[in-house]
Coordinates of C-alpha atoms (C1' of nucleotides) in Angstrom, one line a residue:
Chain A
M17 CA 0.0 0.0 0.0
I18 CA 1.3 3.5 -0.9
K19 CA 1.0 5.8 2.2
A20 CA 1.2 9.5 2.7
V21 CA 4.9 10.2 3.2
R22 CA 6.5 10.8 6.6
G23 CA 5.3 13.9 8.0
T24 CA 2.5 14.6 5.6
R25 CA -1.0 13.7 6.2
D26 CA -4.6 13.9 4.6
L27 CA -7.0 16.2 6.0
L28 CA -10.4 14.4 5.8
P29 CA -14.0 15.5 6.4
P30 CA -15.3 16.4 8.8
E31 CA -12.2 17.8 10.0
T32 CA -11.8 19.9 6.9
A33 CA -14.9 21.9 7.8
L34 CA -13.1 23.0 10.8
W35 CA -10.1 24.2 8.5
N36 CA -12.5 26.0 6.3
H37 CA -14.2 27.7 9.4
V38 CA -10.8 28.9 10.5
E39 CA -9.8 30.2 7.2
S40 CA -13.1 32.0 6.7
V41 CA -12.8 33.8 10.1
V42 CA -9.3 34.7 9.1
R43 CA -10.4 36.3 5.8
D44 CA -13.1 38.1 7.5
V45 CA -10.9 39.5 10.4
F46 CA -8.0 40.4 8.0
R47 CA -10.5 42.2 5.7
A48 CA -11.6 44.4 8.5
Y49 CA -8.0 45.6 8.8
N50 CA -7.7 46.1 5.0
F51 CA -5.4 43.3 4.4
Q52 CA -5.4 41.6 1.0
E53 CA -4.4 38.2 -0.2
I54 CA -1.2 37.5 -1.9
R55 CA -0.3 34.0 -3.4
T56 CA 3.3 33.2 -4.1
P57 CA 4.8 30.1 -5.6
I58 CA 5.3 26.9 -3.5
F59 CA 9.0 26.7 -4.6
E60 CA 11.6 29.5 -5.3
E61 CA 15.2 29.8 -5.9
T62 CA 17.3 28.3 -3.1
Q63 CA 19.1 31.6 -2.8
L64 CA 16.0 33.4 -1.6
F65 CA 15.8 31.4 1.5
A66 CA 19.6 31.2 2.1
R67 CA 19.9 35.0 1.9
G68 CA 16.4 35.8 3.5
V69 CA 16.1 33.4 6.3
G70 CA 19.9 33.0 7.0
E71 CA 22.4 30.4 6.0
E72 CA 23.1 29.7 9.7
T73 CA 19.6 29.0 10.6
D74 CA 18.5 25.4 11.2
I75 CA 15.9 25.8 8.6
V76 CA 18.4 26.6 5.8
A77 CA 21.2 24.6 7.2
K78 CA 19.4 21.2 7.4
E79 CA 15.6 21.4 6.9
M80 CA 14.9 22.6 3.4
Y81 CA 13.6 20.4 0.4
T82 CA 16.3 21.4 -2.2
W83 CA 16.8 19.9 -5.6
E84 CA 18.4 20.8 -8.8
D85 CA 16.2 21.7 -11.7
R86 CA 16.3 19.4 -14.9
G87 CA 14.6 22.0 -17.1
R88 CA 15.5 21.8 -20.8
A89 CA 16.6 25.5 -21.3
A90 CA 20.1 26.2 -20.4
S91 CA 18.9 28.8 -18.1
D92 CA 16.8 26.3 -16.1
H93 CA 19.2 23.6 -16.0
G94 CA 21.2 23.3 -12.8
Q95 CA 19.2 25.9 -11.0
S96 CA 18.9 25.1 -7.3
L97 CA 15.1 25.2 -6.3
T98 CA 13.7 24.8 -2.8
L99 CA 10.1 24.1 -1.6
R100 CA 9.2 27.1 0.7
P101 CA 10.0 26.7 4.4
E102 CA 8.3 29.8 5.1
N103 CA 6.5 32.6 3.2
T104 CA 7.9 35.9 4.2
A105 CA 10.9 35.7 1.9
G106 CA 8.5 35.0 -1.1
V107 CA 6.3 37.8 -0.2
V108 CA 9.3 40.3 0.0
R109 CA 10.6 38.9 -3.2
A110 CA 7.4 39.7 -4.8
Y111 CA 7.3 43.1 -3.3
I112 CA 10.6 44.0 -4.8
E113 CA 9.9 42.2 -8.2
H114 CA 6.6 43.9 -8.9
K115 CA 7.7 47.3 -7.2
L116 CA 4.8 47.2 -4.7
G117 CA 6.6 49.9 -2.9
D118 CA 5.2 52.2 -5.6
R119 CA 1.7 51.5 -4.0
G120 CA 2.7 52.9 -0.7
L121 CA 1.9 50.7 2.4
N122 CA 1.1 47.0 1.4
K123 CA -0.9 45.0 3.8
L124 CA -0.8 41.4 2.6
Y125 CA -1.9 38.1 3.9
Y126 CA -1.4 34.5 2.8
I127 CA -2.7 31.0 3.6
G128 CA -0.9 28.0 2.4
P129 CA 1.5 25.0 2.9
Q130 CA 5.1 25.2 3.9
F131 CA 7.8 22.5 3.9
R132 CA 10.5 21.7 6.3
R133 CA 12.3 18.2 6.8
E134 CA 12.0 17.8 10.6
R135 CA 11.3 15.0 12.8
P136 CA 7.4 14.9 13.0
Q137 CA 5.9 15.3 16.3
K138 CA 2.6 16.7 17.9
G139 CA 1.9 19.9 16.0
R140 CA 4.9 19.6 13.8
Y141 CA 4.7 18.1 10.3
R142 CA 6.9 18.2 7.2
Q143 CA 4.0 19.8 5.2
F144 CA 2.3 22.3 7.4
Y145 CA 0.1 25.3 6.9
Q146 CA 0.7 28.8 7.7
I147 CA -1.7 31.8 7.8
G148 CA 0.6 34.9 7.7
A149 CA 0.4 38.6 7.1
E150 CA 3.1 41.1 6.2
V151 CA 2.8 45.0 6.4
I152 CA 5.5 46.4 4.2
G153 CA 6.4 49.5 2.2
P154 CA 8.7 52.5 1.8
A155 CA 9.4 54.0 5.3
T156 CA 7.6 57.2 4.1
S157 CA 4.4 55.1 4.0
G158 CA 4.5 54.6 7.6
S159 CA 5.8 51.0 7.5
E160 CA 8.2 51.5 10.2
S161 CA 5.7 53.0 12.7
P162 CA 5.1 51.4 16.0
A163 CA 1.5 52.0 15.2
R164 CA 1.7 49.3 12.7
D165 CA 3.2 46.8 15.1
A166 CA 0.3 47.4 17.5
E167 CA -2.2 47.2 15.0
L168 CA -0.9 43.7 13.9
L169 CA -0.8 42.5 17.5
E170 CA -4.3 43.9 18.1
M171 CA -5.6 42.1 15.0
L172 CA -4.1 38.9 16.2
A173 CA -5.7 39.3 19.6
T174 CA -9.0 39.8 17.9
L175 CA -8.7 37.0 15.5
L176 CA -7.8 34.5 18.4
D177 CA -10.8 35.7 20.5
R178 CA -13.1 35.7 17.4
L179 CA -12.1 31.9 17.0
G180 CA -12.8 31.2 20.6
I181 CA -9.2 30.3 21.4
Q182 CA -9.0 30.4 25.2
N183 CA -6.2 31.4 27.3
W184 CA -3.7 32.6 24.8
N185 CA -0.6 34.5 25.9
L186 CA 1.2 37.2 24.0
Q187 CA 5.0 37.4 24.8
L188 CA 6.8 40.5 23.4
N189 CA 10.4 41.6 23.2
S190 CA 12.5 43.8 21.1
V191 CA 15.6 42.3 19.6
G192 CA 16.8 45.5 18.4
S193 CA 18.0 47.0 15.1
S194 CA 20.6 45.1 13.2
S195 CA 23.4 47.3 14.7
D196 CA 21.8 46.8 18.2
R197 CA 22.0 43.1 17.6
V198 CA 25.8 43.2 16.6
R199 CA 26.5 45.0 19.8
F200 CA 24.4 42.8 21.9
N201 CA 25.7 39.6 20.4
D202 CA 29.2 40.7 21.0
A203 CA 28.2 41.5 24.6
L204 CA 26.6 38.1 24.9
R205 CA 29.7 36.1 23.6
E206 CA 31.8 38.1 25.9
A207 CA 29.6 37.3 28.8
L208 CA 29.3 33.7 27.9
E209 CA 32.9 33.1 27.4
P210 CA 33.8 32.6 31.2
V211 CA 30.6 30.8 32.0
K212 CA 29.8 28.6 28.9
D213 CA 31.9 25.7 30.1
K214 CA 29.5 24.9 32.9
M215 CA 26.5 25.1 30.7
C216 CA 24.7 22.3 28.7
G217 CA 26.2 21.0 25.5
D218 CA 23.6 22.8 23.3
C219 CA 24.4 26.2 25.0
Q220 CA 28.2 25.6 24.5
R221 CA 27.4 25.2 20.8
R222 CA 25.0 28.1 20.7
A223 CA 27.5 30.3 22.5
V224 CA 29.6 30.1 19.3
T225 CA 27.1 29.7 16.5
N226 CA 24.0 31.9 17.8
P227 CA 24.4 33.1 21.2
L228 CA 20.9 34.7 21.1
R229 CA 19.6 31.2 21.3
V230 CA 21.2 30.5 24.7
L231 CA 18.5 32.8 26.1
D232 CA 15.9 30.3 25.0
C233 CA 17.4 27.4 26.7
K234 CA 15.2 25.3 29.0
V235 CA 17.7 23.3 30.9
P236 CA 17.0 24.1 34.6
E237 CA 20.6 24.0 35.7
D238 CA 21.4 26.8 33.0
Q239 CA 18.8 29.2 34.2
P240 CA 20.8 30.8 37.0
T241 CA 23.7 31.5 34.7
I242 CA 21.3 32.9 31.9
E243 CA 19.9 35.3 34.4
T244 CA 23.3 36.9 34.8
L245 CA 23.7 37.4 31.1
P246 CA 23.0 40.9 29.6
R247 CA 19.6 42.0 28.5
V248 CA 18.8 42.9 24.9
Y249 CA 16.8 46.0 26.1
D250 CA 20.0 47.4 27.6
Y251 CA 21.6 47.3 24.2
L252 CA 18.8 49.1 22.3
D253 CA 19.6 52.4 20.8
E254 CA 17.3 55.4 21.8
A255 CA 15.1 55.0 18.6
S256 CA 14.7 51.1 19.2
K257 CA 13.7 51.9 22.8
K258 CA 11.3 54.5 21.9
H259 CA 9.9 52.3 19.3
F260 CA 9.3 49.5 21.6
E261 CA 7.9 51.7 24.2
E262 CA 5.2 53.1 21.8
V263 CA 4.2 49.7 20.8
T264 CA 3.5 48.6 24.3
T265 CA 1.8 51.8 25.1
I266 CA -0.6 51.5 22.3
L267 CA -1.3 47.8 23.2
E268 CA -2.1 49.1 26.7
S269 CA -4.4 51.7 25.6
V270 CA -6.4 49.4 23.3
G271 CA -6.5 46.8 26.0
V272 CA -4.6 43.9 24.5
P273 CA -2.8 42.0 27.4
F274 CA 0.9 41.0 26.8
E275 CA 3.9 40.0 28.7
I276 CA 7.3 41.3 28.2
N277 CA 9.8 38.6 27.9
H278 CA 13.4 39.6 27.7
R279 CA 14.5 36.2 26.6
L280 CA 12.2 35.9 23.6
V281 CA 14.4 35.5 20.5
R282 CA 13.4 34.4 17.1
G283 CA 15.0 31.5 15.0
L284 CA 15.2 33.3 11.7
D285 CA 18.0 35.9 11.0
Y286 CA 15.8 38.6 9.5
Y287 CA 14.0 39.7 12.6
T288 CA 14.7 43.2 14.0
R289 CA 13.2 45.1 16.8
T290 CA 9.6 44.0 17.8
A291 CA 9.5 40.1 18.3
F292 CA 6.5 38.3 19.6
E293 CA 4.9 34.9 20.1
F294 CA 1.5 33.8 21.0
T295 CA 1.4 30.7 22.9
H296 CA -1.4 28.4 24.1
G297 CA -1.3 25.6 26.6
A298 CA -2.5 22.0 25.7
L299 CA -0.5 21.9 22.5
G300 CA 2.4 19.8 23.9
A301 CA 5.9 21.0 23.5
Q302 CA 4.9 23.0 20.4
N303 CA 3.2 25.6 22.3
A304 CA 3.8 28.5 19.9
I305 CA 0.6 29.0 18.0
L306 CA 2.1 31.9 16.0
G307 CA 5.2 34.0 16.0
G308 CA 6.5 36.9 14.1
G309 CA 8.2 40.3 14.3
R310 CA 9.7 43.2 12.4
Y311 CA 12.3 42.7 9.5
D312 CA 13.4 46.3 8.6
G313 CA 16.5 45.2 6.7
L314 CA 15.1 42.1 4.8
A315 CA 14.0 43.9 1.6
E316 CA 17.4 45.5 1.0
L317 CA 19.2 42.1 2.0
L318 CA 17.0 40.6 -0.8
G319 CA 18.2 43.3 -3.3
S320 CA 15.5 46.1 -3.1
P321 CA 16.9 49.3 -4.2
Q322 CA 14.8 51.1 -1.6
P323 CA 14.6 50.4 2.1
A324 CA 11.2 48.7 3.0
P325 CA 10.7 48.1 6.6
G326 CA 8.1 45.6 7.4
I327 CA 6.4 43.5 10.1
G328 CA 4.7 40.2 9.9
F329 CA 3.6 36.9 11.5
A330 CA 3.0 33.3 10.7
I331 CA 0.2 31.3 12.5
G332 CA 0.8 27.5 12.7
E333 CA -2.6 26.7 11.1
D334 CA -2.3 22.9 12.2
R335 CA -1.8 24.0 15.8
L336 CA -4.6 26.7 15.6
V337 CA -7.0 23.8 14.6
M338 CA -5.6 21.5 17.2
A339 CA -6.3 24.1 19.9
L340 CA -9.9 24.6 18.5
Q341 CA -10.4 20.8 18.6
E342 CA -9.7 20.6 22.2
A343 CA -12.6 23.0 23.1
A344 CA -15.2 22.8 20.2
G345 CA -16.9 19.7 19.1
D346 CA -16.8 18.9 15.4
L347 CA -19.2 20.9 13.3
Q348 CA -20.4 18.6 10.7
L349 CA -21.9 19.5 7.5
K350 CA -25.4 18.2 6.9
P351 CA -27.5 18.4 4.0
D352 CA -31.0 20.0 4.2
V353 CA -32.7 17.4 2.2
Y354 CA -32.3 13.8 1.1
I355 CA -34.1 13.1 -2.3
A356 CA -35.4 9.6 -2.5
P357 CA -36.6 8.4 -5.9
L358 CA -39.0 5.7 -5.5
G359 CA -39.4 3.0 -8.3
A360 CA -38.5 2.7 -12.0
G361 CA -38.0 5.9 -13.9
M362 CA -37.9 8.0 -10.8
N363 CA -34.3 9.0 -11.1
R364 CA -35.0 11.3 -13.9
E365 CA -37.7 13.0 -11.9
A366 CA -35.5 13.3 -8.8
A367 CA -32.6 14.7 -10.8
K368 CA -35.0 17.5 -12.0
L369 CA -36.1 18.2 -8.4
A370 CA -32.5 18.2 -7.2
R371 CA -31.6 20.7 -9.8
E372 CA -34.3 23.0 -9.0
L373 CA -33.7 22.9 -5.1
R374 CA -29.9 23.1 -5.5
R375 CA -30.4 26.2 -7.6
A376 CA -32.6 27.6 -4.9
N377 CA -29.5 27.3 -2.6
I378 CA -30.6 24.1 -0.9
V379 CA -28.1 21.5 0.0
A380 CA -29.5 18.3 -1.5
E381 CA -28.2 14.7 -1.5
L382 CA -29.7 12.4 -4.2
G383 CA -30.6 8.9 -3.7
D384 CA -31.2 6.1 -6.2
E385 CA -34.4 4.5 -7.5
T386 CA -32.9 1.0 -6.8
F387 CA -33.0 1.8 -3.1
R388 CA -35.8 0.5 -1.1
L389 CA -37.5 3.3 0.7
K390 CA -36.4 1.9 4.0
K391 CA -32.8 2.1 2.9
S392 CA -33.3 5.8 1.7
F393 CA -34.6 6.6 5.2
E394 CA -31.7 5.0 6.9
T395 CA -29.2 6.8 4.6
A396 CA -31.0 10.2 5.0
D397 CA -30.9 9.5 8.8
K398 CA -27.1 8.6 8.7
I399 CA -26.1 11.8 6.8
G400 CA -28.1 14.0 9.1
A401 CA -30.5 15.3 6.6
R402 CA -33.2 17.5 8.0
F403 CA -35.9 16.4 5.4
I404 CA -36.5 13.5 3.2
L405 CA -38.4 14.1 -0.1
I406 CA -40.0 11.2 -1.6
V407 CA -40.3 11.2 -5.4
G408 CA -42.6 8.4 -6.5
E409 CA -45.1 7.8 -9.2
N410 CA -48.1 9.1 -7.2
E411 CA -46.1 12.3 -6.4
V412 CA -45.0 13.0 -9.9
K413 CA -48.5 12.6 -11.2
A414 CA -49.9 15.1 -8.8
D415 CA -46.8 17.3 -8.9
T416 CA -46.9 17.2 -5.1
F417 CA -44.3 15.6 -3.0
A418 CA -44.2 14.0 0.3
L419 CA -41.8 15.9 2.5
K420 CA -40.9 14.6 5.9
N421 CA -39.1 16.2 8.7
L422 CA -36.7 13.5 9.9
K423 CA -36.4 15.0 13.5
S424 CA -40.1 15.7 14.3
G425 CA -41.5 13.0 12.1
E426 CA -44.1 15.5 10.6
Q427 CA -44.8 14.7 7.1
V428 CA -46.7 17.0 4.6
S429 CA -47.8 16.9 1.0
V430 CA -46.2 19.9 -0.8
P431 CA -46.7 21.3 -4.2
R432 CA -43.5 21.5 -6.3
A433 CA -43.4 25.1 -6.4
E434 CA -43.4 25.3 -2.6
L435 CA -40.8 22.9 -1.8
G436 CA -37.9 25.3 -1.8
Q437 CA -39.7 27.6 0.6
R438 CA -40.7 24.7 2.8
I439 CA -37.2 23.4 3.1
H440 CA -35.6 26.7 3.8
L441 CA -37.8 27.4 6.9
Chain B
rG9 C1' 19.9 14.4 13.8
rU10 C1' 19.4 12.2 19.4
rG11 C1' 16.3 9.3 23.2
rG12 C1' 11.8 6.7 24.7
rG13 C1' 6.9 4.1 23.6
rA14 C1' 3.7 1.8 20.1
rG15 C1' 1.9 -0.8 15.4
rU16 C1' -3.6 -7.0 15.3
rA17 C1' -10.6 -5.9 10.8
rG18 C1' -12.7 0.9 8.6
rC19 C1' -12.4 2.5 14.5
rU20 C1' -11.4 0.9 19.9
rC21 C1' -9.0 -3.1 21.7
rA22 C1' -8.5 -8.8 23.1
rA23 C1' -5.8 -13.4 22.1
rU24 C1' -3.1 -17.9 28.6
rC25 C1' 3.6 -21.0 28.4
rG26 C1' 5.0 -20.2 21.2
rG27 C1' -0.5 -24.2 19.4
rC28 C1' -7.0 -23.1 14.4
rA29 C1' -6.5 -14.6 15.0
rG30 C1' -11.3 -12.8 18.3
rA31 C1' -15.0 -9.1 20.5
rG32 C1' -17.7 -4.2 20.5
rC33 C1' -18.7 -0.4 17.4
rA34 C1' -19.1 0.8 12.3
rC35 C1' -20.5 -1.6 7.3
rC36 C1' -23.6 -4.9 4.0
rG37 C1' -28.0 -8.2 3.5
rG38 C1' -32.8 -10.0 5.4
rA39 C1' -37.1 -10.1 8.8
rC40 C1' -40.0 -5.1 6.6
rU41 C1' -42.3 -4.8 -2.0
rG42 C1' -44.3 3.3 0.0
rU43 C1' -41.6 5.3 5.7
rG44 C1' -35.8 5.9 9.5
rG45 C1' -34.0 5.8 14.8
rC46 C1' -35.5 0.1 18.2
rU47 C1' -35.1 -5.2 18.1
rC48 C1' -33.9 -10.0 15.9
rC49 C1' -31.2 -13.1 12.2
rG50 C1' -27.4 -13.5 8.8
rG51 C1' -22.9 -11.8 6.0
rA52 C1' -18.4 -9.8 4.6
rC53 C1' -14.2 -8.1 7.0
rG54 C1' -6.9 -9.6 8.3
rU55 C1' 0.0 -10.1 4.0
rU56 C1' -1.0 -9.5 13.0
rG57 C1' 3.2 -2.4 9.6
rC58 C1' 7.3 -4.8 6.2
rG59 C1' 11.6 -8.2 5.5
rG60 C1' 14.5 -11.8 7.6
rG61 C1' 15.8 -15.6 11.5
rU62 C1' 14.9 -19.5 15.4
rU63 C1' 11.0 -23.5 15.6
rC64 C1' 7.1 -29.2 13.9
rA65 C1' 4.5 -24.5 14.8
rA66 C1' 5.5 -17.1 15.6
rU67 C1' 0.6 -12.0 16.8
rU68 C1' 3.8 -14.1 20.7
rC69 C1' 10.9 -15.1 20.8
rC70 C1' 15.5 -12.7 18.1
rC71 C1' 17.5 -9.3 14.3
rG72 C1' 16.7 -5.4 10.7
rU73 C1' 13.5 -1.8 8.7
rC74 C1' 9.3 1.5 7.9
rU75 C1' 5.5 4.4 10.2
rC76 C1' 3.0 6.8 14.2
rC77 C1' 3.2 8.9 19.1
rC78 C1' 5.9 11.5 23.1
rA79 C1' 10.2 14.4 24.3
rC80 C1' 15.2 16.8 22.8
rC81 C1' 16.8 20.0 19.0
rC82 C1' 14.3 23.9 16.2
rC83 C1' 10.1 26.5 14.9
rA84 C1' 4.6 28.0 13.2

RNA sequence: GUGGGAGUAGCUCAAUCGGCAGAGCACCGGACUGUGGCUCCGGACGUUGCGGGUUCAAUUCCCGUCUCCCACCCCA
């Protein structure tokens, strides 16, 4: 038997109804904030992620699905391509390629699959779905403003509330501008030098490769040491400090609860200044339901002639759906009516009725004339239809049909022209 | 990539010391020829994840492998 490959899965009904519900609420909420959808390719040139996400990140170093193109054209041949491991780089590439900066401030969102070759785990798959949004534009369009950070965070709080996610928790930090980061990294390395030997193996490695990640360490024995390390906040320049304070001030005034976490760092190289994560319990170890931050230098890094500060986030849709399954029962999609043709030649009559009703926006399931009436009733009951409509010779002659409410048991004779109205009630 | 647990019918799970692979639910048919849910009767259902080894005999013991789950790592 051929099975779905490791880390991928089929989403089946009725669960897909929940996914559709989530996506529909998402589109609705994003619309209120004037975001519009962008769709970028599933694969891109490998270079885009190497430069955008960062060569040193785990994602680029060991988790990407990369292959060499075998296109016929010489220009295709040998080109290194990669399934997108995240969507921000693609959006920024599109922003540059189509000169979207000329439109002013862009508020874009996407929903789609991403790919990383990780060991599968609860809430972690090799093909997973992200819902993300990006606010990006020339600095003159206000893209750098803390008002945009706060707006984005407030939108996320509204979205989670609207979906009925209970007990989410917003963690906020500033990781500084790129120059702040350089100074902070140096300070961290220096502070780690004398103490790293007594830390865990992972931290000893991080101290060299990515000192910021030491702050994220969960090993209990390392916590006292980590407490003595410098804080990012103290290495922010005046502009970054002011920016961060304005974000928190707006959040307070609009009433979005948050927690400042000086240790919050992000795993992608492009993040600057505001960094955040929404967490949720009962998701296992993968408790981050969404994460994001500002990326003021990314566009230039990817070759934009003009600076284009931006901020964005990505929601783990798989995790979001998982969090909703804990609380909500499954919403099952049920038809309004089951049409039961009864006897030879009735399929054609039933088909005509089904067409009429469906065009009147009624959800109809169609039976088969070879079924005995009892079987039709059982099927109608099983799929949860509200009504069963019997299409037999008598009914067709009279152009009046037996319509039974399966819940109440009430059965009435309804003229053809009134069926739609009767079922809509 | 590392560590731990688990794989038996569509689903949830049994199977004594190594001795004919089972139950409930679900499914199909009948009782019941134009009226469902209840009941009764019957039916179908398996490469015991896969491959190898030991044995007269393997779901059971051994080795390998794959997948899933949990955790680390990392991230969403």
